[in-house]
Amino acid sequence: MAEDEIILSELDDEELVLQMHDDLYDGLKEEIEEGVRILLDRGWAPYDVLTKALVAGMTIVGADFRDGILFVPEVLLAANAMKAGMAILKPLLAETGAPKVGKMVIGTVKGDIHDIGKNLVGMMMEGAGFEVVDLGINNPVEKYIEALEREDADILGMSALLTTTMPYMKVVIDTMKEKGMREDFIVLVGGAPLNEEFGKAIGADAYCRDAAVAVQTAKDFMSRKHNKLAAG
């Protein structure tokens, strides 16, 4: 194995980016960190490293997850490697004022302590260039509302894994309506027991079957929002 070990610094930019896509896919955290540093040392803009090496790599992971080729443990490893790369880029992106795709507040609803799906969505959203504020588990309506206002977010993501906690999503959406703030946010819901009909019935903008769908849906809504603002 040692003979054909790939030395990242010896690859040209194009080969290195493709190798990073492979390393992300395999969840190789240290290799991703090294790749990010090499590209930065070569004068790459942080935003280009993010989009071409990391986001493009996670897009492949997301597609294979959606198609049942990869499973949750592998995607979590990939997302973890992505996070390691992001940790290097974040301060640099803040300095350069990189374009933000959008901001999402995400959390599991009150009474529910399941968070693997939510964590996956959060990581994949970050991987797609969104800023993510993760509220964790067991969130009462007040916590969601407060975070949306404080963070000036675009999207609210709620997840539930128990049929008993699903109805709480409607409580949050109804409260947003009462406060006259429902129209200001895109509301996405997800979790194993949910379906499209449930999402419609409670007044969410969309039900997302998995993390890959959540990312695509969020992107679609954000581009519509930007188009509206541009037209308005």
Short mmCIF file of C-alpha atoms in Angstrom, two decimals:
data_model
loop_
_atom_site.label_atom_id
_atom_site.label_comp_id
_atom_site.label_asym_id
_atom_site.label_seq_id
_atom_site.Cartn_x
_atom_site.Cartn_y
_atom_site.Cartn_z
CA MET A 1 0.00 0.00 0.00
CA ALA A 2 2.81 2.40 0.89
CA GLU A 3 4.27 2.53 -2.63
CA ASP A 4 1.20 4.04 -4.22
CA GLU A 5 0.39 6.39 -1.37
CA ILE A 6 -0.80 9.70 -2.81
CA ILE A 7 1.19 12.75 -1.79
CA LEU A 8 -1.33 15.57 -1.94
CA SER A 9 1.23 18.34 -2.32
CA GLU A 10 2.56 16.72 -5.50
CA LEU A 11 -0.81 16.85 -7.28
CA ASP A 12 -1.71 19.77 -9.50
CA ASP A 13 -4.76 21.85 -8.53
CA GLU A 14 -7.24 19.91 -10.63
CA GLU A 15 -6.02 16.50 -9.45
CA LEU A 16 -5.94 17.71 -5.86
CA VAL A 17 -9.55 18.91 -5.98
CA LEU A 18 -10.68 15.56 -7.41
CA GLN A 19 -8.63 13.73 -4.78
CA MET A 20 -10.32 15.85 -2.09
CA HIS A 21 -13.72 14.82 -3.45
CA ASP A 22 -12.60 11.19 -3.01
CA ASP A 23 -11.19 11.87 0.46
CA LEU A 24 -14.42 13.56 1.54
CA TYR A 25 -16.38 10.62 0.21
CA ASP A 26 -14.20 8.33 2.31
CA GLY A 27 -14.48 10.60 5.36
CA LEU A 28 -10.72 11.25 5.62
CA LYS A 29 -10.56 14.22 7.94
CA GLU A 30 -6.79 14.82 8.06
CA GLU A 31 -6.45 14.57 4.29
CA ILE A 32 -9.18 17.17 3.84
CA GLU A 33 -7.47 19.54 6.28
CA GLU A 34 -4.19 19.07 4.43
CA GLY A 35 -5.85 19.59 1.03
CA VAL A 36 -7.52 22.81 2.20
CA ARG A 37 -4.21 24.16 3.49
CA ILE A 38 -2.37 23.27 0.26
CA LEU A 39 -4.95 25.07 -1.89
CA LEU A 40 -4.84 28.14 0.38
CA ASP A 41 -1.03 28.13 0.24
CA ARG A 42 -1.29 28.05 -3.54
CA GLY A 43 -3.26 31.26 -3.41
CA TRP A 44 -6.79 29.90 -3.77
CA ALA A 45 -9.53 32.16 -2.45
CA PRO A 46 -11.22 30.59 0.61
CA TYR A 47 -14.59 30.74 -1.15
CA ASP A 48 -13.22 28.76 -4.12
CA VAL A 49 -11.79 26.10 -1.81
CA LEU A 50 -15.17 25.88 -0.10
CA THR A 51 -17.24 25.60 -3.28
CA LYS A 52 -14.97 23.65 -5.64
CA ALA A 53 -13.33 21.24 -3.21
CA LEU A 54 -15.73 20.84 -0.26
CA VAL A 55 -19.24 21.71 -1.45
CA ALA A 56 -18.74 19.95 -4.79
CA GLY A 57 -17.47 16.88 -2.91
CA MET A 58 -20.40 16.89 -0.49
CA THR A 59 -22.79 17.19 -3.43
CA ILE A 60 -21.55 13.81 -4.66
CA VAL A 61 -21.95 12.39 -1.13
CA GLY A 62 -25.47 13.84 -0.96
CA ALA A 63 -26.50 12.35 -4.29
CA ASP A 64 -25.22 8.89 -3.35
CA PHE A 65 -26.93 9.13 0.04
CA ARG A 66 -30.19 10.00 -1.70
CA ASP A 67 -29.78 7.07 -4.08
CA GLY A 68 -29.07 4.59 -1.30
CA ILE A 69 -25.41 4.01 -2.25
CA LEU A 70 -24.11 5.59 0.94
CA PHE A 71 -25.68 5.27 4.39
CA VAL A 72 -25.89 7.50 7.46
CA PRO A 73 -22.61 6.37 9.14
CA GLU A 74 -20.62 7.05 5.96
CA VAL A 75 -22.31 10.39 5.38
CA LEU A 76 -21.58 11.42 8.97
CA LEU A 77 -17.91 10.61 8.41
CA ALA A 78 -17.88 12.66 5.21
CA ALA A 79 -19.67 15.52 6.96
CA ASN A 80 -17.15 15.37 9.77
CA ALA A 81 -14.27 15.64 7.32
CA MET A 82 -16.07 18.54 5.66
CA LYS A 83 -16.44 20.24 9.05
CA ALA A 84 -12.70 19.94 9.66
CA GLY A 85 -12.03 21.68 6.35
CA MET A 86 -14.67 24.29 7.13
CA ALA A 87 -13.05 25.05 10.48
CA ILE A 88 -9.93 26.26 8.62
CA LEU A 89 -11.96 28.24 6.10
CA LYS A 90 -14.56 29.86 8.38
CA PRO A 91 -12.39 32.66 9.82
CA LEU A 92 -10.99 33.39 6.36
CA LEU A 93 -14.44 33.46 4.79
CA ALA A 94 -15.59 35.89 7.47
CA GLU A 95 -12.68 38.19 6.61
CA THR A 96 -13.29 38.07 2.87
CA GLY A 97 -17.06 38.50 3.24
CA ALA A 98 -17.87 35.48 1.09
CA PRO A 99 -21.40 35.39 -0.31
CA LYS A 100 -23.74 33.57 2.04
CA VAL A 101 -26.33 31.29 0.51
CA GLY A 102 -28.63 31.81 3.48
CA LYS A 103 -28.99 31.24 7.20
CA MET A 104 -30.86 28.38 8.83
CA VAL A 105 -32.00 27.79 12.40
CA ILE A 106 -32.47 24.07 13.00
CA GLY A 107 -33.54 22.00 15.99
CA THR A 108 -35.45 18.93 17.12
CA VAL A 109 -38.88 19.73 18.58
CA LYS A 110 -39.93 19.69 22.23
CA GLY A 111 -40.18 16.20 23.73
CA ASP A 112 -37.86 14.70 21.12
CA ILE A 113 -34.19 13.94 21.77
CA HIS A 114 -33.27 12.37 18.44
CA ASP A 115 -30.67 14.30 16.54
CA ILE A 116 -28.80 12.15 14.00
CA GLY A 117 -31.03 13.26 11.12
CA LYS A 118 -30.95 16.87 12.26
CA ASN A 119 -27.16 16.85 12.63
CA LEU A 120 -26.84 15.40 9.17
CA VAL A 121 -29.04 18.11 7.68
CA GLY A 122 -27.05 20.78 9.53
CA MET A 123 -23.75 19.44 8.27
CA MET A 124 -24.98 19.05 4.71
CA MET A 125 -26.43 22.58 4.76
CA GLU A 126 -23.09 23.93 5.95
CA GLY A 127 -21.52 21.87 3.22
CA ALA A 128 -23.72 23.69 0.72
CA GLY A 129 -22.58 27.08 2.01
CA PHE A 130 -25.43 27.89 4.40
CA GLU A 131 -24.81 29.33 7.82
CA VAL A 132 -26.42 26.97 10.35
CA VAL A 133 -27.50 27.74 13.91
CA ASP A 134 -28.18 24.42 15.62
CA LEU A 135 -30.49 24.64 18.64
CA GLY A 136 -30.00 20.97 19.54
CA ILE A 137 -32.84 18.81 20.86
CA ASN A 138 -36.08 19.24 22.80
CA ASN A 139 -36.88 22.80 21.70
CA PRO A 140 -39.96 24.64 22.96
CA VAL A 141 -41.64 27.12 20.63
CA GLU A 142 -40.10 30.13 22.45
CA LYS A 143 -36.61 28.93 21.67
CA TYR A 144 -37.30 28.67 17.94
CA ILE A 145 -38.98 32.10 17.79
CA GLU A 146 -36.22 33.77 19.77
CA ALA A 147 -33.49 32.23 17.59
CA LEU A 148 -35.21 33.21 14.33
CA GLU A 149 -35.44 36.83 15.48
CA ARG A 150 -31.98 36.98 17.02
CA GLU A 151 -30.18 35.35 14.11
CA ASP A 152 -32.06 37.15 11.34
CA ALA A 153 -32.43 33.73 9.71
CA ASP A 154 -34.01 32.81 6.39
CA ILE A 155 -35.01 29.23 7.14
CA LEU A 156 -36.39 27.28 10.08
CA GLY A 157 -35.75 23.55 10.05
CA MET A 158 -37.60 21.29 12.51
CA SER A 159 -37.19 17.57 12.96
CA ALA A 160 -39.03 14.87 14.89
CA LEU A 161 -38.53 11.15 15.09
CA LEU A 162 -41.49 10.28 17.31
CA THR A 163 -45.09 10.33 16.12
CA THR A 164 -46.00 11.85 19.50
CA THR A 165 -43.76 14.90 18.97
CA MET A 166 -44.71 15.57 15.33
CA PRO A 167 -47.78 17.71 16.17
CA TYR A 168 -45.55 20.13 18.06
CA MET A 169 -44.30 21.41 14.70
CA LYS A 170 -47.78 22.83 14.12
CA VAL A 171 -47.60 24.61 17.48
CA VAL A 172 -44.45 26.38 16.32
CA ILE A 173 -45.89 27.32 12.92
CA ASP A 174 -49.19 28.51 14.46
CA THR A 175 -47.26 30.66 16.93
CA MET A 176 -45.27 32.18 14.06
CA LYS A 177 -48.58 33.00 12.35
CA GLU A 178 -49.98 34.60 15.53
CA LYS A 179 -46.88 36.77 15.78
CA GLY A 180 -47.23 37.80 12.14
CA MET A 181 -43.80 36.39 11.28
CA ARG A 182 -44.68 33.22 9.38
CA GLU A 183 -44.22 34.87 5.97
CA ASP A 184 -40.69 36.00 6.86
CA PHE A 185 -39.27 32.49 7.01
CA ILE A 186 -39.05 29.34 4.93
CA VAL A 187 -40.13 26.43 7.16
CA LEU A 188 -38.77 22.98 6.35
CA VAL A 189 -39.72 19.87 8.33
CA GLY A 190 -38.32 16.37 8.36
CA GLY A 191 -38.01 13.12 10.28
CA ALA A 192 -38.81 9.47 9.75
CA PRO A 193 -42.54 9.46 10.62
CA LEU A 194 -43.37 12.57 8.57
CA ASN A 195 -44.59 12.75 5.00
CA GLU A 196 -45.60 15.29 2.39
CA GLU A 197 -49.26 15.38 3.50
CA PHE A 198 -48.27 16.07 7.09
CA GLY A 199 -46.00 18.91 6.01
CA LYS A 200 -48.85 20.50 4.04
CA ALA A 201 -51.38 19.95 6.81
CA ILE A 202 -49.32 21.83 9.42
CA GLY A 203 -48.47 24.69 7.06
CA ALA A 204 -44.76 24.02 6.45
CA ASP A 205 -43.23 25.17 3.15
CA ALA A 206 -41.84 21.73 2.47
CA TYR A 207 -41.27 18.28 3.89
CA CYS A 208 -37.75 17.00 3.26
CA ARG A 209 -37.31 13.25 3.12
CA ASP A 210 -33.58 13.38 3.88
CA ALA A 211 -30.58 15.69 4.17
CA ALA A 212 -29.88 15.79 0.42
CA VAL A 213 -33.47 16.80 -0.31
CA ALA A 214 -33.33 19.41 2.48
CA VAL A 215 -30.30 21.07 0.90
CA GLN A 216 -31.83 21.11 -2.58
CA THR A 217 -35.16 22.44 -1.25
CA ALA A 218 -33.44 25.16 0.78
CA LYS A 219 -31.41 26.24 -2.25
CA ASP A 220 -34.54 26.38 -4.44
CA PHE A 221 -36.44 28.48 -1.91
CA MET A 222 -33.49 30.83 -1.40
CA SER A 223 -33.04 31.44 -5.13
CA ARG A 224 -36.77 32.20 -5.39
CA LYS A 225 -36.46 34.58 -2.45
CA HIS A 226 -33.50 36.36 -4.06
CA ASN A 227 -35.34 36.59 -7.38
CA LYS A 228 -38.36 38.08 -5.64
CA LEU A 229 -36.19 40.67 -3.89
CA ALA A 230 -34.48 41.51 -7.17
CA ALA A 231 -37.81 41.86 -8.96
CA GLY A 232 -39.38 43.80 -6.07
#
